[in-house]
PDB file of C-alpha atoms and ligand atoms in Angstrom:
ATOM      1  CA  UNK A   1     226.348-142.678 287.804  1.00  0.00           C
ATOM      2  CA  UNK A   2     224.369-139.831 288.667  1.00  0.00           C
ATOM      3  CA  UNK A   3     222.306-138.709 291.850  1.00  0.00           C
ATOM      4  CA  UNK A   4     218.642-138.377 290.174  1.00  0.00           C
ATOM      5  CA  UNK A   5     215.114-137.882 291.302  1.00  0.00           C
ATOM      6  CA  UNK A   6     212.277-139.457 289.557  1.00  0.00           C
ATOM      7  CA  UNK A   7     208.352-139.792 290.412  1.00  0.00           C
ATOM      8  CA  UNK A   8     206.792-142.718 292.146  1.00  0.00           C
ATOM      9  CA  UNK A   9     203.143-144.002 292.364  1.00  0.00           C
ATOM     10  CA  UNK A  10     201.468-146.000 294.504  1.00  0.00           C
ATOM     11  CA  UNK A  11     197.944-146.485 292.858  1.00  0.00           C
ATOM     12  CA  UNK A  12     195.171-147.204 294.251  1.00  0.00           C
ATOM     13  CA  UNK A  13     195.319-150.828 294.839  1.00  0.00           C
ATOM     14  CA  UNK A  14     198.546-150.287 296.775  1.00  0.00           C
ATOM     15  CA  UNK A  15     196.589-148.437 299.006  1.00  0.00           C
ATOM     16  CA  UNK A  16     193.572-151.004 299.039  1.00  0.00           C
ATOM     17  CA  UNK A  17     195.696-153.625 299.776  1.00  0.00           C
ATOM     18  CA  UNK A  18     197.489-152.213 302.659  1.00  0.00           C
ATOM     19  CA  UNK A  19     200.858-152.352 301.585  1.00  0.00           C
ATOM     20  CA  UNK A  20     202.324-148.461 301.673  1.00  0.00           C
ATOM     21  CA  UNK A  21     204.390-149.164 303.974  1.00  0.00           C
ATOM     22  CA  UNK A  22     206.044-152.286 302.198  1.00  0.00           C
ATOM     23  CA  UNK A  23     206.461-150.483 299.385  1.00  0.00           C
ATOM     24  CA  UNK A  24     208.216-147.229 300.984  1.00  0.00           C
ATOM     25  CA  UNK A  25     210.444-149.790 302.688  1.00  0.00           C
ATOM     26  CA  UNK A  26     211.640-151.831 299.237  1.00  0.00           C
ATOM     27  CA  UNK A  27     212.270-148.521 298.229  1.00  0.00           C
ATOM     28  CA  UNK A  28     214.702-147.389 301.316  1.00  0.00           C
ATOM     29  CA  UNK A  29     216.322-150.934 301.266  1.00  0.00           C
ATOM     30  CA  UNK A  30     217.243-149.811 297.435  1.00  0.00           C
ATOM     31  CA  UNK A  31     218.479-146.815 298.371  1.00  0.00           C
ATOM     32  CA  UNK A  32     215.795-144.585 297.092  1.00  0.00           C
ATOM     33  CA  UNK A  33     215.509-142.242 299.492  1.00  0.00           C
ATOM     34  CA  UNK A  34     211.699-140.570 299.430  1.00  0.00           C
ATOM     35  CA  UNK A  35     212.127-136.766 299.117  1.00  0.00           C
ATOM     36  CA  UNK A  36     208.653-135.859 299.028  1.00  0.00           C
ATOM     37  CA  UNK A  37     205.488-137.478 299.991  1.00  0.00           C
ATOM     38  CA  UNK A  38     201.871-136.609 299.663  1.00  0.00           C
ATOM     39  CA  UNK A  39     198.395-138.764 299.841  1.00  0.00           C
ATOM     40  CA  UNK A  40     196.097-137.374 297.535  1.00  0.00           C
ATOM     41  CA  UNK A  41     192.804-138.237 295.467  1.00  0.00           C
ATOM     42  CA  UNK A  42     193.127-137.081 292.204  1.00  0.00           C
ATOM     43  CA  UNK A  43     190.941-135.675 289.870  1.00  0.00           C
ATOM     44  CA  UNK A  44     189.839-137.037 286.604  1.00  0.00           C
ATOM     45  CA  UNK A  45     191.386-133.672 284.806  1.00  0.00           C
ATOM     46  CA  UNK A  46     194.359-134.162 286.773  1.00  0.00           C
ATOM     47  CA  UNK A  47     194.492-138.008 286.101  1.00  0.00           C
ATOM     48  CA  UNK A  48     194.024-137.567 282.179  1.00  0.00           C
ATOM     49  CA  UNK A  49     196.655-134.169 282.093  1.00  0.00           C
ATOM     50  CA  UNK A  50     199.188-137.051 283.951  1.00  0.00           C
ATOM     51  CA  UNK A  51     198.772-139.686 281.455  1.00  0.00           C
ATOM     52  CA  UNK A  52     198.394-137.710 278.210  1.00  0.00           C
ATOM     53  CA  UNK A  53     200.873-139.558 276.189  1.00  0.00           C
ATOM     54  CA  UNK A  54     198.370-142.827 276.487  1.00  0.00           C
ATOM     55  CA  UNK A  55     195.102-140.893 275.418  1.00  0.00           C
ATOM     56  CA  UNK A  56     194.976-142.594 271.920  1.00  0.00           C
ATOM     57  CA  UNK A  57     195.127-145.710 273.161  1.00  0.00           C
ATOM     58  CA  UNK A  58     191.949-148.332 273.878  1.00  0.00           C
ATOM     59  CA  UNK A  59     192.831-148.496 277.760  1.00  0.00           C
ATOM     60  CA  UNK A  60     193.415-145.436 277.907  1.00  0.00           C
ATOM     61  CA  UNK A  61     189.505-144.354 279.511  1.00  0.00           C
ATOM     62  CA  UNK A  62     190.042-147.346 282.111  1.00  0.00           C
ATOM     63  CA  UNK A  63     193.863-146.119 283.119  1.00  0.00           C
ATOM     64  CA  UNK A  64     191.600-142.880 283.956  1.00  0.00           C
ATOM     65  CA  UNK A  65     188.935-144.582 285.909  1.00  0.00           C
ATOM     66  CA  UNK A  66     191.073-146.702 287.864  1.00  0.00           C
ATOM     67  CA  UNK A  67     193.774-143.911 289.112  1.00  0.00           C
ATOM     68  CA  UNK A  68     190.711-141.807 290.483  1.00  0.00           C
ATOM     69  CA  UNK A  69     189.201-144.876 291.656  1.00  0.00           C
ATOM     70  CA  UNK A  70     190.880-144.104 295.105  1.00  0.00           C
ATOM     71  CA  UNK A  71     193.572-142.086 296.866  1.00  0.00           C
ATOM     72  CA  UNK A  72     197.154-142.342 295.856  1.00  0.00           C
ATOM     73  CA  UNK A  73     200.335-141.433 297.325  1.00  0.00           C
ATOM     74  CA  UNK A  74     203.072-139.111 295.328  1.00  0.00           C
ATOM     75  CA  UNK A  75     206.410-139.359 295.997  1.00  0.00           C
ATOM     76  CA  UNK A  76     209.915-138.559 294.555  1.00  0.00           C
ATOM     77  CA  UNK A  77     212.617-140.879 295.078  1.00  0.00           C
ATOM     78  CA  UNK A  78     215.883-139.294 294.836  1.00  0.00           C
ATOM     79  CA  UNK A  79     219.167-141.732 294.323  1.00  0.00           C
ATOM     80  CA  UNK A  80     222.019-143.221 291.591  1.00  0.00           C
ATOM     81  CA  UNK A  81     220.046-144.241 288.629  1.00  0.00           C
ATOM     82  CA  UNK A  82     217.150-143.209 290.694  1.00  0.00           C
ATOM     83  CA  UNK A  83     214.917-143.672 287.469  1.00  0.00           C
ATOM     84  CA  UNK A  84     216.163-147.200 286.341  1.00  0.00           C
ATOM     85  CA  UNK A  85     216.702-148.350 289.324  1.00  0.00           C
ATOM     86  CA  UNK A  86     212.992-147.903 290.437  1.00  0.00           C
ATOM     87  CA  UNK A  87     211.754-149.122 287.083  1.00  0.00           C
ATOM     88  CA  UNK A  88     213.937-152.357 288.070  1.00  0.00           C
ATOM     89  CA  UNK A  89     212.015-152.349 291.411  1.00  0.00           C
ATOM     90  CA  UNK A  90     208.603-152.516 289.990  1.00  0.00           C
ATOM     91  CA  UNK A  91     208.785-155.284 287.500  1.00  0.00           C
ATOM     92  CA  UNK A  92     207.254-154.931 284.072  1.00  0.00           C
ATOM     93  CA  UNK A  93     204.212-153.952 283.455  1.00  0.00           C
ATOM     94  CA  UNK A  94     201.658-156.652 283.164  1.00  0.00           C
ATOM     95  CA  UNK A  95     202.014-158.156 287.094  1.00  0.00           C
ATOM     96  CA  UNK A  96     202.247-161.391 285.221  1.00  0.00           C
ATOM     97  CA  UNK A  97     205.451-160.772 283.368  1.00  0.00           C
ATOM     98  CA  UNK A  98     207.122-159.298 286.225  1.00  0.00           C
ATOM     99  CA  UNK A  99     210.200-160.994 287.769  1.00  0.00           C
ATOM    100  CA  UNK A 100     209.771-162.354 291.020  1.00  0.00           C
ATOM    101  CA  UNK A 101     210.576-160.077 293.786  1.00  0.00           C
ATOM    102  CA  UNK A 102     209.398-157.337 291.987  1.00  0.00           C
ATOM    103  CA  UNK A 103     206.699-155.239 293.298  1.00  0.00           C
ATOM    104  CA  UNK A 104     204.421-155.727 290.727  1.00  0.00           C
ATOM    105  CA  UNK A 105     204.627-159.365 291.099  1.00  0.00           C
ATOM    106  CA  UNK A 106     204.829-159.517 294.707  1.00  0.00           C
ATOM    107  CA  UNK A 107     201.541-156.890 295.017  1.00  0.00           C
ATOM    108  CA  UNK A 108     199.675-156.236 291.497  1.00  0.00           C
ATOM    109  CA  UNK A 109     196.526-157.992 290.914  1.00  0.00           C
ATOM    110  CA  UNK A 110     196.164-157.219 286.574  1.00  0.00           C
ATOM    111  CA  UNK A 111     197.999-154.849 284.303  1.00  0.00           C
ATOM    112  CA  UNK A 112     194.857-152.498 285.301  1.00  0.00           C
ATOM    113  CA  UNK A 113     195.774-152.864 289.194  1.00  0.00           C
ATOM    114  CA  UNK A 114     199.645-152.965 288.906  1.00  0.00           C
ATOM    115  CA  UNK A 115     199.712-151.154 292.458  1.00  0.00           C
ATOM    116  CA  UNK A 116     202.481-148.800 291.550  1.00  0.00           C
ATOM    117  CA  UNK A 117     204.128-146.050 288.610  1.00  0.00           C
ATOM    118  CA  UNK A 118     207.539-144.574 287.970  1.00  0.00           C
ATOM    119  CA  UNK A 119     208.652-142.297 285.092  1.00  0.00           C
ATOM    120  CA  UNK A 120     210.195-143.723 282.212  1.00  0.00           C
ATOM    121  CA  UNK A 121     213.208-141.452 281.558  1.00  0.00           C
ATOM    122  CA  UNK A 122     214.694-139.070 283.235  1.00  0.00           C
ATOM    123  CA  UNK A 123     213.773-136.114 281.027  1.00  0.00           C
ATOM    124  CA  UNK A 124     210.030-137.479 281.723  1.00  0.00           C
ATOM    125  CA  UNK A 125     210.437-137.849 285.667  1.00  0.00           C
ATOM    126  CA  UNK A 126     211.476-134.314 285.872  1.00  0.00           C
ATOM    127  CA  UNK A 127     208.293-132.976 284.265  1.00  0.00           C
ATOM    128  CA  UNK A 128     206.333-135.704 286.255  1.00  0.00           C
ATOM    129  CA  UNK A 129     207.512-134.647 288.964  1.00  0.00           C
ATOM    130  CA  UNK A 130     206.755-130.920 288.335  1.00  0.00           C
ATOM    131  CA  UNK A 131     203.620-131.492 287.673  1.00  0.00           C
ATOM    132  CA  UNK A 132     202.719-132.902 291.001  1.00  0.00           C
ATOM    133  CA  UNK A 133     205.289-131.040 293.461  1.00  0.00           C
ATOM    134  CA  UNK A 134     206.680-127.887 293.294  1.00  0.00           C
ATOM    135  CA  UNK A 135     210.394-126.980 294.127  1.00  0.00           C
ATOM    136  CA  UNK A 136     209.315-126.075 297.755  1.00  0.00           C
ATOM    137  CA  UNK A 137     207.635-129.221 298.646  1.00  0.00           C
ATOM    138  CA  UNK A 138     210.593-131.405 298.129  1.00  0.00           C
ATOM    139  CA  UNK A 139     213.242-131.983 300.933  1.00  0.00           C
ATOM    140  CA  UNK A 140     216.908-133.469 301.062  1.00  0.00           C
ATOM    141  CA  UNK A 141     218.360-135.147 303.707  1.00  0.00           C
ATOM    142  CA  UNK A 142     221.385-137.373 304.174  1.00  0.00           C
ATOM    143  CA  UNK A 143     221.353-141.103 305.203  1.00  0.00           C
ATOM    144  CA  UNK A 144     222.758-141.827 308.679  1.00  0.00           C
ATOM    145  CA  UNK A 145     222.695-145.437 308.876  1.00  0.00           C
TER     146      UNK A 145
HETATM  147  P1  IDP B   1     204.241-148.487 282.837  1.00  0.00           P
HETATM  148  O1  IDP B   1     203.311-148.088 283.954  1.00  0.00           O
HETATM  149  O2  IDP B   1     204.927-149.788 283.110  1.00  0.00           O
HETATM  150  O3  IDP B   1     205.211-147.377 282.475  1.00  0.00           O
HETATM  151  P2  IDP B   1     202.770-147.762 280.425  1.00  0.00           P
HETATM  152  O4  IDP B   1     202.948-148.427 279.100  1.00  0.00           O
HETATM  153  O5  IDP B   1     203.349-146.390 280.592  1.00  0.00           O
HETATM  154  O6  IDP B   1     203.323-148.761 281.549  1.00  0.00           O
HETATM  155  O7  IDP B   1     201.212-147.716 280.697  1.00  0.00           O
HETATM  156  C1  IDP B   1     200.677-146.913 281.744  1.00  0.00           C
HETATM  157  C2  IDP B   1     199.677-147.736 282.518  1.00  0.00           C
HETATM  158  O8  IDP B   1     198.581-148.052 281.665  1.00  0.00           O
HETATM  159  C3  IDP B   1     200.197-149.092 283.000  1.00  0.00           C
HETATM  160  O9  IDP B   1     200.866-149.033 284.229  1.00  0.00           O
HETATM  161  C4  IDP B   1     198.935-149.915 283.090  1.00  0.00           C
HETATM  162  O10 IDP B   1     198.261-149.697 284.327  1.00  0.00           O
HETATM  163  C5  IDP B   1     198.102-149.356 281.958  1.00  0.00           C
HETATM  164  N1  IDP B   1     198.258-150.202 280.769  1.00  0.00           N
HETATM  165  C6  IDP B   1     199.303-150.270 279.947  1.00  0.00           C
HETATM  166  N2  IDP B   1     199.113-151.153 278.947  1.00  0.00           N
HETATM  167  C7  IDP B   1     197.892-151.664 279.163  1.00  0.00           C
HETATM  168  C8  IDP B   1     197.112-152.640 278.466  1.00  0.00           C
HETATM  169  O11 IDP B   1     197.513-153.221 277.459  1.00  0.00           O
HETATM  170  N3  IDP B   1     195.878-152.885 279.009  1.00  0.00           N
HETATM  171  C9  IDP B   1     195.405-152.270 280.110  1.00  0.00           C
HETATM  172  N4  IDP B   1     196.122-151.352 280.803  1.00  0.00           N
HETATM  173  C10 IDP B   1     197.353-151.045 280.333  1.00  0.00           C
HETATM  174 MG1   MG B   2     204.786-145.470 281.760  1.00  0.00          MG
END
């Protein structure tokens, strides 16, 4: 296993709903240590350059809508398997699908609202994450506990 870094989301229903800090913390307890952090409202042309590989499809307007519907918080999550391992931590997709203990299904409302996003390979999490942070805004630290 490799040490990795990959992007995290909390959307804008995490936020809404009050649960950042959960969220950080599910992360920590997994050992995905957060690296870099930053609140930030984005813009629509930000929002639709992020999601680009969706734009042909039907939700794709409403993805849009609903990520600048609100702040959100940016972070990378460095770790082992750092990529998997917080795709395993957010649960599928649809909130309703997700496996219990998840944090889609313990937070997301739909498949619209499903409170947080992580990159889907590792190749994609590294230009994720360039395209929100550049190489001076992320940290390293070690663990001490
Ligand atoms: P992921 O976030 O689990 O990687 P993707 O397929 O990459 O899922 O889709 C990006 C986002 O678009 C999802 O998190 C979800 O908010 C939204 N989305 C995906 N599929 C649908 C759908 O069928 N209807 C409405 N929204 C969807
Ligand atoms: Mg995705």
């Amino acid at each position: 296993m490799a040490i990795e870094r990959t992007l995290s989301i909390i959307k804008p229903d995490g936020l809404q709903s009050g649960v950042i800090g959960k969220i950080i913390s599910r992360f920590e307890e997994k050992q995905l240590k957060p690296v870099a952090i930053r609140m930030q409202q984005l813009s629509k042309t930000e929002a639709e350059g992020f999601y680009a590989v969706h734009k042909e499809r039907p939700f794709f307007k409403d993805l849009v809508a609903f990520m600048i519907s609100g702040p959100v918080v940016l972070m990378v999550l460095e770790g082992e398997s750092a990529m998997q391992k917080n795709r395993d931590t957010m649960g599928a997709t649809d909130p309703k699908k997700a496996e219990k203990g998840t944090l889609r299904a313990d937070f997301a409302k739909s498949i619209d609202a499903n409170t947080v996003h992580g990159s889907d390979s590792v190749e994609n999490a590294k230009i994720e994450i360039a395209y929100f942070f550049r190489g001076t805004e992320q940290t390293g630290y070690e663990w001490k506990r």
